[in-house]
Amino acid sequence: MRPTKCLFALATLLLLGTSVHAAEATSVKVGFLSTLSGPGAGLGIDIRDGFNLAVKQLNGKLGGLPAEVIVVDDQQKPEVAQQIAEKFLKKDKVDFMTGIVFSNIMLAVGQPVFDNKTFYISANAGPSQYAGEQCNPYFFNVAWQNDNLHEAVGKYVMDKGFKNVVLVAPNYPGGKDAMVGFKRFYKGKVSEEIYTKLGQLDYAAELAQIRSLKPDAVFFFLPGGMGINFVKQFVAAGLSSDTQLFAPGFSADEDVIKAVGRRCSACSTPRTGRTTWRTPRTGASLPTSRRNTDVCPHFTPSQGFDAALLIDGAVRDVKGRLDDKEALRKALEAKHFKSVRGDFKFNSNHYPVQNYYLRVIGRDAQGRVTNKTMGTVFTNHADAYVAQCKMK
Amino acid sequence: MSERRTTLLEVRDVSKHFGGIYALNEASLVLESGEVHALIGPNGAGKTTLIHVLSGALPADAGQVIFDGNDLARRAMHERVALGLARSYQITNLFSRLKVLDNVTMAVQSRVRDWGSSFSFWKPFSLDSAIVDEAHDLLAQVSLTGLAGRRASQLSHGEQRCLEVALVLATKPKLLLLDEPMAGMGPEESVRMVELIEHLARRVTMLLVEHDMDAVFRLADRISVLVGGRVIASGEPAVIRADHEVRRAYLGDAE
Amino acid sequence: MGLYASSPRRRVAAAITLLALLALPWLMQTLDQGFYVSFASRVLIFALAATSLNLVIGFGGMISFGHAAFFGAGAYTVAILAEGGVHSAALAWPLALAVAALLALLIGAISLRTRGVYFIMITLAFAQMVFYLIVSLKSWGGDDGLLLLRRSTFGSLDLKDDTTFYFVVLATLALVLLALDRLAHSRFGRVIQSIRENETRMEALGYPVFSYKLVCFVIGGALAGLAGALLVNQSGLASPNLLHWMQSGTLMVMIVIGGVGSVFGGVVGAVLLLLCEEFFVEISPHWQIGLGLVLLAVVLWAPLGIAGLFGWGRSRE
Amino acid sequence: MSALLEIEALETAYGSSQVLFGVSLSIAAGEVVTLLGRNGMGKTTTVRSICGLQTPRGGSIRFCGERIDGQSADRIGRAGIALVPEGRQIFPNLLVRENLLAFAANRHGVPDPWTLDRVYAFFPRLAERAGVLGGRLSGGEQQMLAIGRALMTNPKLLILDEASEGLAPLVREEIWRCLDTLRASGQTILVIDKYVERLIAVADRHTILERGQVVWQGTSAELDADHGIWHRYLGI
Amino acid sequence: MTQLILEQALNGLQFGLMLFLLAAGLTLVFGIMDMINLAHGSLYMVGAYLAAAVTQASGSFMVGIGTAMLATALLGALLEVSLLRRLYARDHLAQVLATFALILIANEVVRMIWGAQPMLLNAPDALSGPVSIGGFFYPAYRLLLIGVGVLVAGLLYLLVSHTRLGMWVRAGASNREMTEALGVNVRLLFTAVFAVGAALCALAGAMLGPLLAVQVGMGESILILAFVVIVIGGIGSIRGALVGSLLVGLVDTLGRAALPSLLREVLSPEVASSLGPALASILIYVLMAAILFWRPEGLFPARG
C-alpha cells in the first residue's frame, strides 16, 4: 500500500471519527419494543406488522436510508422493557424507538430515552403525563392521547341519553386515563368504577357486581385478551340483553370480533379512522403471517404503519443527518406524510389532532361480522392536557 | 455407696400417649446424684419416649419432671442442656459430614457459661484455641485422638458411638441420658464402650437405657424396669434379678 | 470449619477476579461498549441478592421460597423515599436494609416455627402477600411499579454516572463477600452450618436453634434488601415483579447453578445466568430450554453446582 | 419335608453397622418356627431381610426354591410371604374393613382361601369394628387386624414380628390361640416373641439369635428340657 | 343483595372446583411421594394447549378435551418414569429446582410449537349464553364447570374411598413400606397416580381455557393457588384438597366482591378503595399462614 493512500485512509477515518454529527448516517436504526407475548400481545403484533409493512413498501428503507429494525418483546413487564430500552440506547445506539403498547411500560421507559435524546415515536401508548406537564420534545404520538377514544365514547353515551353507566378498566395508568377521559364528556351517573388487575382474565366477580347494579350501559377499557374475555363472559352472563356495551376502538378490533363473533352486536366503538385502510397508497395488504386480513378491516396495524411513515418523512427531510436533533424534531413536527386512516396534525405537545368516528359492530353485505363506521363524534379533536404542556 | 446422696432427677407420674396408645402411663422414677441408673424393659415399653420427654424433644401430657430443683415442664430442649441435662441418641446422630474434631468443638462451643454465646460474626473460630484444646482432650478420653481429622461418617459404628458420648460429655452435664449406647455394636466394641462408661461413671450421674444385660448388670448401681409405660420395679441389680414381675415381663415366666 | 477450603490459591483467584472487575469499565469504554458497564452493575447486584439467599439456604439450610420479598422491599423502600424527596443514599440505603431486615424478622419469626415443605410454602405465602399488597396499593404504583426518576446521591459521588455507580456496587459486593467469608468461619457461621447439618443435634447440644436461624434469616433478608436498593438505582424502577415468586425461583436457580453453601456460589450463578440470558437470547429466543436442561443436569448430577465441580465450595461427601 | 424357606449365611447391615453375621435358617411347609433372642440381636433385621425391606449384603434366601434376596418387597409379598410387623403398622387412615380388603388375594389358588368373612369369623372383634378407622383401634385390636390383613393375602408363609408385644395378658392369650388354630390348619409360620414358655407350646422348632448369629437351634422339647438356655440367651 | 351473594358464591364454587382439579393430583403426588412438583402447572398448560389445538383441528370441544386428557396423562406418566422418580429421594431444594427447570422447558417448548400469543379456545356455542336459575341468569358454561367439578370430585371420592386402587393409594401415602410388603407395586401405583393427576390438570386446563386464556405461563399463577389449597387442606388428603379448594375459591371471590364495600362502611372511601383490593388479594395467603400457624399439618392431615 502506498503511503499516500494509507494517509488518506487514516485521514478519512479521523474525519469520520471526529465529525460524525456533520456526516450523513448510513442507516436508520429503530428499536421496536413491544408486547409480543401474553394476553396483551395482539396489539403489539399488529403494530409490528404494520410498521414492517411500511418498511417493506419503502423497499427496506426509511427516508432513503437502509432501515434496521430491532424487534424485541417486552413481555408486558416494565422492568424487562427498561432493560431492553437501555440496551437499545447504550448498546445498539438506535436512532428511534417505537412500538410500546401499554402506558405503564411507556412511563417506565420514557425518561431514559428522552435523557438520551432519542426520539420516541409512539404508535399506541399515549399517557396523559406526556401530553401535559411531562411533555417532551423527543416524544411523538401518531395514534392518540389515551383519553381521546374514551372521550369519544363518553360523548356518544352522553348524546344517546344513557343515564346509568358502569365503568371497567384495569388498574394502571392507561386505565385511569380511560376513566377520566370518559367522564370528561359523560356527565351522567356513574354507578361504579371497577378497577381490575392488569392481565386479569376471569371477570365473574365484576360481572356479578354489574348485574346487581343494573346499569343501562357499560363502558370498558380492557386491551387485548382481557377485552376478549370480558366481552365473552359479559355475553355468557346474559347481561347483553339489558345493557349496552361500549368500548374504545381497539377493544372491538378484529381479534375481539373474531373471538366473540356475532354475540357482540351491542358493541359500539369510536375510531380515529374513517375507512378501511386495507389498500393504502401502494395497494398492498397486511402480511398474512398472523391472520387472514381479508376477513375484515383491521385498524391497529395502521398505527405502526403511520409511525414508520413519520420516521421516513423526517429522515428524508433532514437528509439523513440524524444527529442534528433539532432539525429532526422540526421535521417530525412537520409530519410530511399522509396517514392512511385519515389525516391528522401534531399539536404542540406532539399528540395528534384528528377526527374521531363511531363504529358499530355489525354484518357486512356478505354476512361477515365487521365494524361499520356510523358517524363522526369529534372533529379536529385535541387532548385535554395540551394546555399544561410547556414544550421546552 | 454408703455416702449420702441427693436427688438429682425426679420423674412424677409422667404420661405420654400417641393417638390411643399410651407410651408412658404415670411413670415415676428417682435418680440420685452420682449413681448409674439403668432403665430396662421390653421393646415398646416407653424407654425412648421417656428419654425424649426428659430431654424436651417431646412434651409430656401429664406429670412433672424435677431436675436439680427445677421444674422442666416449660423448658425448651436447649434450656435443659444449659441446666446440665444432656442426652445421647439411640440411632447415631452426629454431624456426619463434619470432621470428628469439628463435631466435638461444636459441642464444646455450646457452653455459653464458659465461652459466651456464639453470636460472634467476625472473629475467626480458629482463634478460639481453648475450645479446640478441650475438644482434643475429650477425643483422648474416648480414644478417638487419631481420628480427629476424619469425617464423622467415615468412622466405624463403634467409633461413632464413642464420638456420640464425647459430644454429650462436652456439654459438661450433671446428668447424662444414654440411650442404648451399645446398640448395634460388635462384641469388642461393646467391651470398649462398657469400659468408657465405667470410667465416666465416676464423674457424672447417668441414666442408661440398654438392652445388653451383661453390661447393665455390670454398670448399674440401681435398675428401674419399665413395662407398658410404667415403672414396675426399681432397685439394686440383685433385687431386680429376683423380682417376679420383672421375670414375667422379660421371660413370660408363668411361675 | 472443615467444610471450607480457604487456600491461598483461592485468595489469589479472588484477587485476580477483583482486579479484572476493577478494570472492566475502562475496558468497556475503550471498546465503546458502555452498555456493559451498566449491565455489569446489574449482574453484580443480582450476585449480591443471590449471595444473600445463599446465606439462608446454603449456610442456614432454610429453603426459603420467599426471598424476593426482601429484595423487593429494599427496592421499594428506596423508591418510596425518593417519592417523598429523600434521595440521600446514606439515609435511604440503610433504611432499605432495615426495612428488609424487619420484614425478614417478622416473616422468619412465624415461618421458622414450621419445618420442611411447610417452611417452603409459608415463606412463599408471605412473599405472595407482600407481592399482592404492593400490587394493590395504587399509591405505591400498583401494577406499574414505582419509578425512581433519579439515582440516590452519595456525598460528592455522582451515582448518575454508570461507572461510578458500578464501582459503588462492586465495593458493596466485595465487602459483603468478605464479611460472608469471615462469617462462614466465625462461631456464628459454624453454628448455622451445623444446624443445617443436624438441627436436632444442635438443639440437644444446648443451642437455641430458633434464634440462630432467625438471625441468619434476618441477615439474609437485610442483604437482599441492600441488593434491592442498589437494583432500583440501577434500573430506575421498583417493579412488583421483583417481588414475584418467579424472582425467588430465579435467585434459587442462581445459587444452585453456582453452588449452594459456597461463599462465591451466588456470584458464580448470577454471573452465569445473566450472561447466558444476555447472549443466548440473541442466538435463539428459545434459549430457556437450554437453561432448563442445564439446570436439570446440575440438579441431577452436580448438586454442588459449578463451585462444587471446581472444588471451590464445600467438599463432597 | 421340603424347605419352604431356606436362608443361608445371611449378612445384613445398616450403613456402617452390620447386624447379621451369617444367619442360616430353614422352614419346612406346615412348620411353626420361632426366632428368639434379646432385643437388638437381629431378629427384626432377619425378618426385614426375608421380606425384602432390607437388602442383604451377603448370603442367600430361597423361597419355594427360588432366590428372593434382592427382589423388591412387593414381588416377595406376591410370592406368598406376609408380614405382621413389629408395632402392627396397620394403616391408621383406612377403615378396618379397608385394611383387610385392600390386600385380599388368592394368588396361589388356595382351596379354602381367607376371605373377609372368614377373617371376621376368626376375629369377631374386627367384625364389630369393621367401620372404624384403623388408628382408632386398641393395641390388641390392631394386632388382630395386622394378622387378619396378612392372612387376607393367603400367604404360604406368615411372619409375625413381636407377636404379642405390649398387649394385655388376656389379649395376648387370644393371639396365642389364633396361632394354635392357624398351625392346626397347616399354615407355615415364623414367629418372633418373648414368651418362651408359650412359644414352646405353639412352635415346632426354635432358633436363638445372639449378636447377629444363630447360637442355638432345636425343637420345642429340647428347649423345654434346658431352661439354662433361656437364661443364658433370653433372660435378664 | 342476596342474589349478588348467591351469584358470587356460585362464582367462588366454580373457581374452587377448578382449583380442586389441579390440587387433587398435586396433593397425592405431594403426599405420597413427598415430592414438590412445580411442573404440575405446566401439565395444566400443556393440557389446555392440546385441548385448544385438537378442538381447532377436529371442531369438537369434547374430542379436544378427551384427547388432551389422554395425551397429558401419557406425558405425565412418561415424566414420572423418566425423571421425577429420581427426585423422590432427593431433598426439597432439588425437587423445587428440577421442576422449576421443567417449567422453563415446558414454557419454551409450548412457545416453539404454538407461538407466543394466546391460543383461542371457545366453548361450544350451546354453552356460550346464560341460563336462568331461580330467577337470575348465570352463564351456562360456568354451570358446566361446576357440574364437571362436582362430578370429578364425586368420581375421585368413589375411586379413592371405594376401590382397591384408592385403598392402596391411601395405604401407600401413610406407610409405603408396609404397602409394598403386602404385595402392592407402589412404584407402578405412583406412576398411575401421577398420570391421573396429569389428566385432571389437562381437564382443568381445557375447561378453563375458554374462560381464561390458553397462553404460555398460564400454569404458574394457578399453581401457587393449588399449593395454597393443599397446604391448607393437609398434604396428601383428597378431602383436604376439596375443602381447601372451596375455601380458597369462596374466600377469594367473596373477599374481592365484598371486602371493599365492607371496608367502605367503616373507613373513609379513599382509604377503603385502596385498602380493599389489597386486603382482598392477600386474604387467601393470610388464611394459609394462619392455618399453618395453628394447625401446622393443615386441616386434614393425611398421615395418622
PDB file of C-alpha atoms in Angstrom, chain E residues 96-268:
ATOM      1  CA  VAL E  96     -38.065 -27.401  43.580  1.00  0.00           C
ATOM      2  CA  LEU E  97     -35.182 -26.641  41.249  1.00  0.00           C
ATOM      3  CA  ALA E  98     -35.618 -29.602  38.941  1.00  0.00           C
ATOM      4  CA  THR E  99     -39.309 -28.978  38.486  1.00  0.00           C
ATOM      5  CA  PHE E 100     -38.649 -25.249  38.112  1.00  0.00           C
ATOM      6  CA  ALA E 101     -36.382 -26.261  35.244  1.00  0.00           C
ATOM      7  CA  LEU E 102     -39.277 -28.248  33.799  1.00  0.00           C
ATOM      8  CA  ILE E 103     -41.434 -25.113  33.877  1.00  0.00           C
ATOM      9  CA  LEU E 104     -38.831 -23.220  31.854  1.00  0.00           C
ATOM     10  CA  ILE E 105     -38.546 -26.044  29.362  1.00  0.00           C
ATOM     11  CA  ALA E 106     -42.292 -26.565  29.056  1.00  0.00           C
ATOM     12  CA  ASN E 107     -42.933 -22.848  28.516  1.00  0.00           C
ATOM     13  CA  GLU E 108     -40.362 -22.641  25.753  1.00  0.00           C
ATOM     14  CA  VAL E 109     -41.459 -25.822  24.041  1.00  0.00           C
ATOM     15  CA  VAL E 110     -45.041 -24.626  24.005  1.00  0.00           C
ATOM     16  CA  ARG E 111     -43.886 -21.266  22.692  1.00  0.00           C
ATOM     17  CA  MET E 112     -41.951 -23.022  19.949  1.00  0.00           C
ATOM     18  CA  ILE E 113     -44.877 -25.151  18.889  1.00  0.00           C
ATOM     19  CA  TRP E 114     -47.785 -22.787  19.308  1.00  0.00           C
ATOM     20  CA  GLY E 115     -46.188 -19.353  19.354  1.00  0.00           C
ATOM     21  CA  ALA E 116     -46.116 -16.611  21.938  1.00  0.00           C
ATOM     22  CA  GLN E 117     -49.667 -15.380  21.576  1.00  0.00           C
ATOM     23  CA  PRO E 118     -52.582 -16.894  23.403  1.00  0.00           C
ATOM     24  CA  MET E 119     -54.491 -19.593  21.584  1.00  0.00           C
ATOM     25  CA  LEU E 120     -58.156 -19.311  21.002  1.00  0.00           C
ATOM     26  CA  LEU E 121     -60.385 -21.907  22.592  1.00  0.00           C
ATOM     27  CA  ASN E 122     -64.097 -21.285  22.534  1.00  0.00           C
ATOM     28  CA  ALA E 123     -66.751 -23.087  24.446  1.00  0.00           C
ATOM     29  CA  PRO E 124     -69.374 -24.880  22.358  1.00  0.00           C
ATOM     30  CA  ASP E 125     -71.925 -22.376  21.110  1.00  0.00           C
ATOM     31  CA  ALA E 126     -74.700 -24.070  23.010  1.00  0.00           C
ATOM     32  CA  LEU E 127     -72.982 -23.173  26.254  1.00  0.00           C
ATOM     33  CA  SER E 128     -71.937 -19.641  25.413  1.00  0.00           C
ATOM     34  CA  GLY E 129     -75.063 -17.988  26.718  1.00  0.00           C
ATOM     35  CA  PRO E 130     -76.725 -17.669  30.072  1.00  0.00           C
ATOM     36  CA  VAL E 131     -79.285 -19.943  31.667  1.00  0.00           C
ATOM     37  CA  SER E 132     -81.894 -18.895  34.139  1.00  0.00           C
ATOM     38  CA  ILE E 133     -81.700 -20.406  37.574  1.00  0.00           C
ATOM     39  CA  GLY E 134     -84.080 -19.371  40.281  1.00  0.00           C
ATOM     40  CA  GLY E 135     -84.881 -16.047  38.722  1.00  0.00           C
ATOM     41  CA  PHE E 136     -81.482 -14.850  37.633  1.00  0.00           C
ATOM     42  CA  PHE E 137     -79.176 -15.569  34.770  1.00  0.00           C
ATOM     43  CA  TYR E 138     -75.955 -17.437  35.177  1.00  0.00           C
ATOM     44  CA  PRO E 139     -73.506 -18.378  32.420  1.00  0.00           C
ATOM     45  CA  ALA E 140     -74.224 -21.876  31.199  1.00  0.00           C
ATOM     46  CA  TYR E 141     -70.557 -22.605  30.753  1.00  0.00           C
ATOM     47  CA  ARG E 142     -69.761 -21.773  34.350  1.00  0.00           C
ATOM     48  CA  LEU E 143     -72.579 -24.059  35.414  1.00  0.00           C
ATOM     49  CA  LEU E 144     -70.974 -26.753  33.315  1.00  0.00           C
ATOM     50  CA  LEU E 145     -67.684 -26.177  35.109  1.00  0.00           C
ATOM     51  CA  ILE E 146     -69.430 -26.550  38.431  1.00  0.00           C
ATOM     52  CA  GLY E 147     -71.075 -29.721  37.177  1.00  0.00           C
ATOM     53  CA  VAL E 148     -67.810 -31.172  35.919  1.00  0.00           C
ATOM     54  CA  GLY E 149     -66.069 -30.205  39.148  1.00  0.00           C
ATOM     55  CA  VAL E 150     -68.722 -31.877  41.268  1.00  0.00           C
ATOM     56  CA  LEU E 151     -68.683 -34.923  39.019  1.00  0.00           C
ATOM     57  CA  VAL E 152     -64.911 -35.285  39.177  1.00  0.00           C
ATOM     58  CA  ALA E 153     -64.913 -34.732  42.929  1.00  0.00           C
ATOM     59  CA  GLY E 154     -67.561 -37.429  43.224  1.00  0.00           C
ATOM     60  CA  LEU E 155     -65.694 -39.833  40.968  1.00  0.00           C
ATOM     61  CA  LEU E 156     -62.467 -39.201  42.813  1.00  0.00           C
ATOM     62  CA  TYR E 157     -64.269 -39.786  46.075  1.00  0.00           C
ATOM     63  CA  LEU E 158     -65.562 -43.094  44.774  1.00  0.00           C
ATOM     64  CA  LEU E 159     -62.185 -44.012  43.378  1.00  0.00           C
ATOM     65  CA  VAL E 160     -60.275 -43.153  46.494  1.00  0.00           C
ATOM     66  CA  SER E 161     -62.677 -44.409  49.102  1.00  0.00           C
ATOM     67  CA  HIS E 162     -64.409 -47.326  47.428  1.00  0.00           C
ATOM     68  CA  THR E 163     -61.933 -49.035  45.158  1.00  0.00           C
ATOM     69  CA  ARG E 164     -58.926 -51.131  45.956  1.00  0.00           C
ATOM     70  CA  LEU E 165     -56.821 -48.730  43.940  1.00  0.00           C
ATOM     71  CA  GLY E 166     -57.934 -45.951  46.240  1.00  0.00           C
ATOM     72  CA  MET E 167     -57.190 -48.015  49.314  1.00  0.00           C
ATOM     73  CA  TRP E 168     -53.711 -48.728  48.006  1.00  0.00           C
ATOM     74  CA  VAL E 169     -53.146 -45.057  47.344  1.00  0.00           C
ATOM     75  CA  ARG E 170     -54.184 -44.138  50.860  1.00  0.00           C
ATOM     76  CA  ALA E 171     -52.221 -47.034  52.303  1.00  0.00           C
ATOM     77  CA  GLY E 172     -49.180 -46.047  50.257  1.00  0.00           C
ATOM     78  CA  ALA E 173     -49.498 -42.491  51.461  1.00  0.00           C
ATOM     79  CA  SER E 174     -49.443 -43.471  55.106  1.00  0.00           C
ATOM     80  CA  ASN E 175     -46.920 -46.322  55.027  1.00  0.00           C
ATOM     81  CA  ARG E 176     -45.186 -47.112  51.782  1.00  0.00           C
ATOM     82  CA  GLU E 177     -43.022 -49.922  53.107  1.00  0.00           C
ATOM     83  CA  MET E 178     -45.880 -51.892  54.595  1.00  0.00           C
ATOM     84  CA  THR E 179     -47.959 -51.451  51.471  1.00  0.00           C
ATOM     85  CA  GLU E 180     -45.162 -52.943  49.432  1.00  0.00           C
ATOM     86  CA  ALA E 181     -44.630 -55.785  51.873  1.00  0.00           C
ATOM     87  CA  LEU E 182     -48.270 -56.722  51.357  1.00  0.00           C
ATOM     88  CA  GLY E 183     -47.664 -57.188  47.652  1.00  0.00           C
ATOM     89  CA  VAL E 184     -48.591 -53.869  46.064  1.00  0.00           C
ATOM     90  CA  ASN E 185     -46.255 -52.486  43.413  1.00  0.00           C
ATOM     91  CA  VAL E 186     -46.113 -48.991  44.792  1.00  0.00           C
ATOM     92  CA  ARG E 187     -43.841 -47.658  42.041  1.00  0.00           C
ATOM     93  CA  LEU E 188     -46.364 -48.565  39.398  1.00  0.00           C
ATOM     94  CA  LEU E 189     -49.127 -47.213  41.596  1.00  0.00           C
ATOM     95  CA  PHE E 190     -47.319 -43.884  41.858  1.00  0.00           C
ATOM     96  CA  THR E 191     -46.922 -43.694  38.113  1.00  0.00           C
ATOM     97  CA  ALA E 192     -50.638 -44.303  37.739  1.00  0.00           C
ATOM     98  CA  VAL E 193     -51.448 -41.651  40.332  1.00  0.00           C
ATOM     99  CA  PHE E 194     -49.221 -39.233  38.519  1.00  0.00           C
ATOM    100  CA  ALA E 195     -50.928 -39.964  35.229  1.00  0.00           C
ATOM    101  CA  VAL E 196     -54.363 -39.417  36.746  1.00  0.00           C
ATOM    102  CA  GLY E 197     -53.154 -36.161  38.278  1.00  0.00           C
ATOM    103  CA  ALA E 198     -51.881 -35.072  34.868  1.00  0.00           C
ATOM    104  CA  ALA E 199     -55.200 -35.960  33.240  1.00  0.00           C
ATOM    105  CA  LEU E 200     -57.018 -33.833  35.811  1.00  0.00           C
ATOM    106  CA  CYS E 201     -54.623 -30.984  35.067  1.00  0.00           C
ATOM    107  CA  ALA E 202     -55.489 -31.280  31.404  1.00  0.00           C
ATOM    108  CA  LEU E 203     -59.172 -31.327  32.213  1.00  0.00           C
ATOM    109  CA  ALA E 204     -58.815 -28.166  34.281  1.00  0.00           C
ATOM    110  CA  GLY E 205     -56.755 -26.515  31.565  1.00  0.00           C
ATOM    111  CA  ALA E 206     -59.224 -27.444  28.846  1.00  0.00           C
ATOM    112  CA  MET E 207     -62.243 -26.402  30.870  1.00  0.00           C
ATOM    113  CA  LEU E 208     -60.756 -23.101  31.943  1.00  0.00           C
ATOM    114  CA  GLY E 209     -59.311 -22.400  28.504  1.00  0.00           C
ATOM    115  CA  PRO E 210     -62.444 -20.815  27.051  1.00  0.00           C
ATOM    116  CA  LEU E 211     -62.987 -18.809  30.213  1.00  0.00           C
ATOM    117  CA  LEU E 212     -59.440 -17.580  30.713  1.00  0.00           C
ATOM    118  CA  ALA E 213     -56.791 -17.741  28.056  1.00  0.00           C
ATOM    119  CA  VAL E 214     -54.666 -20.525  26.694  1.00  0.00           C
ATOM    120  CA  GLN E 215     -51.256 -18.944  26.965  1.00  0.00           C
ATOM    121  CA  VAL E 216     -47.681 -19.570  27.987  1.00  0.00           C
ATOM    122  CA  GLY E 217     -47.217 -19.174  31.716  1.00  0.00           C
ATOM    123  CA  MET E 218     -50.877 -19.787  32.487  1.00  0.00           C
ATOM    124  CA  GLY E 219     -49.883 -22.574  34.853  1.00  0.00           C
ATOM    125  CA  GLU E 220     -47.712 -20.569  37.181  1.00  0.00           C
ATOM    126  CA  SER E 221     -50.165 -18.336  38.982  1.00  0.00           C
ATOM    127  CA  ILE E 222     -52.722 -21.075  39.386  1.00  0.00           C
ATOM    128  CA  LEU E 223     -50.030 -23.466  40.560  1.00  0.00           C
ATOM    129  CA  ILE E 224     -49.321 -21.298  43.573  1.00  0.00           C
ATOM    130  CA  LEU E 225     -53.019 -21.277  44.391  1.00  0.00           C
ATOM    131  CA  ALA E 226     -53.086 -25.063  44.119  1.00  0.00           C
ATOM    132  CA  PHE E 227     -50.218 -25.247  46.573  1.00  0.00           C
ATOM    133  CA  VAL E 228     -52.032 -22.930  48.928  1.00  0.00           C
ATOM    134  CA  VAL E 229     -55.041 -25.214  48.672  1.00  0.00           C
ATOM    135  CA  ILE E 230     -53.215 -28.395  49.540  1.00  0.00           C
ATOM    136  CA  VAL E 231     -51.236 -26.843  52.338  1.00  0.00           C
ATOM    137  CA  ILE E 232     -54.474 -25.569  53.829  1.00  0.00           C
ATOM    138  CA  GLY E 233     -56.210 -28.896  53.300  1.00  0.00           C
ATOM    139  CA  GLY E 234     -53.403 -31.062  54.550  1.00  0.00           C
ATOM    140  CA  ILE E 235     -50.838 -32.532  52.208  1.00  0.00           C
ATOM    141  CA  GLY E 236     -51.893 -35.883  50.773  1.00  0.00           C
ATOM    142  CA  SER E 237     -55.570 -35.626  51.588  1.00  0.00           C
ATOM    143  CA  ILE E 238     -58.120 -35.548  48.770  1.00  0.00           C
ATOM    144  CA  ARG E 239     -60.784 -34.444  51.205  1.00  0.00           C
ATOM    145  CA  GLY E 240     -58.457 -31.709  52.406  1.00  0.00           C
ATOM    146  CA  ALA E 241     -57.874 -30.655  48.810  1.00  0.00           C
ATOM    147  CA  LEU E 242     -61.622 -30.357  48.226  1.00  0.00           C
ATOM    148  CA  VAL E 243     -62.254 -28.390  51.388  1.00  0.00           C
ATOM    149  CA  GLY E 244     -59.186 -26.261  50.763  1.00  0.00           C
ATOM    150  CA  SER E 245     -60.217 -25.555  47.159  1.00  0.00           C
ATOM    151  CA  LEU E 246     -63.700 -24.499  48.088  1.00  0.00           C
ATOM    152  CA  LEU E 247     -62.373 -22.410  50.941  1.00  0.00           C
ATOM    153  CA  VAL E 248     -59.868 -20.652  48.717  1.00  0.00           C
ATOM    154  CA  GLY E 249     -62.400 -20.230  45.922  1.00  0.00           C
ATOM    155  CA  LEU E 250     -65.038 -18.755  48.152  1.00  0.00           C
ATOM    156  CA  VAL E 251     -62.747 -16.639  50.303  1.00  0.00           C
ATOM    157  CA  ASP E 252     -61.038 -15.217  47.257  1.00  0.00           C
ATOM    158  CA  THR E 253     -64.178 -14.450  45.282  1.00  0.00           C
ATOM    159  CA  LEU E 254     -66.311 -13.234  48.138  1.00  0.00           C
ATOM    160  CA  GLY E 255     -63.368 -11.331  49.587  1.00  0.00           C
ATOM    161  CA  ARG E 256     -62.829  -9.486  46.352  1.00  0.00           C
ATOM    162  CA  ALA E 257     -66.534  -8.865  45.953  1.00  0.00           C
ATOM    163  CA  ALA E 258     -67.438  -7.881  49.462  1.00  0.00           C
ATOM    164  CA  LEU E 259     -64.371  -6.607  51.253  1.00  0.00           C
ATOM    165  CA  PRO E 260     -64.146  -3.213  49.524  1.00  0.00           C
ATOM    166  CA  SER E 261     -67.765  -2.400  50.271  1.00  0.00           C
ATOM    167  CA  LEU E 262     -67.471  -3.709  53.819  1.00  0.00           C
ATOM    168  CA  LEU E 263     -64.467  -1.510  54.394  1.00  0.00           C
ATOM    169  CA  ARG E 264     -66.346   1.438  52.994  1.00  0.00           C
ATOM    170  CA  GLU E 265     -68.740   1.069  55.908  1.00  0.00           C
ATOM    171  CA  VAL E 266     -66.009   1.643  58.460  1.00  0.00           C
ATOM    172  CA  LEU E 267     -63.325   3.629  56.679  1.00  0.00           C
ATOM    173  CA  SER E 268     -63.188   6.698  54.512  1.00  0.00           C
TER     174      SER E 268
END
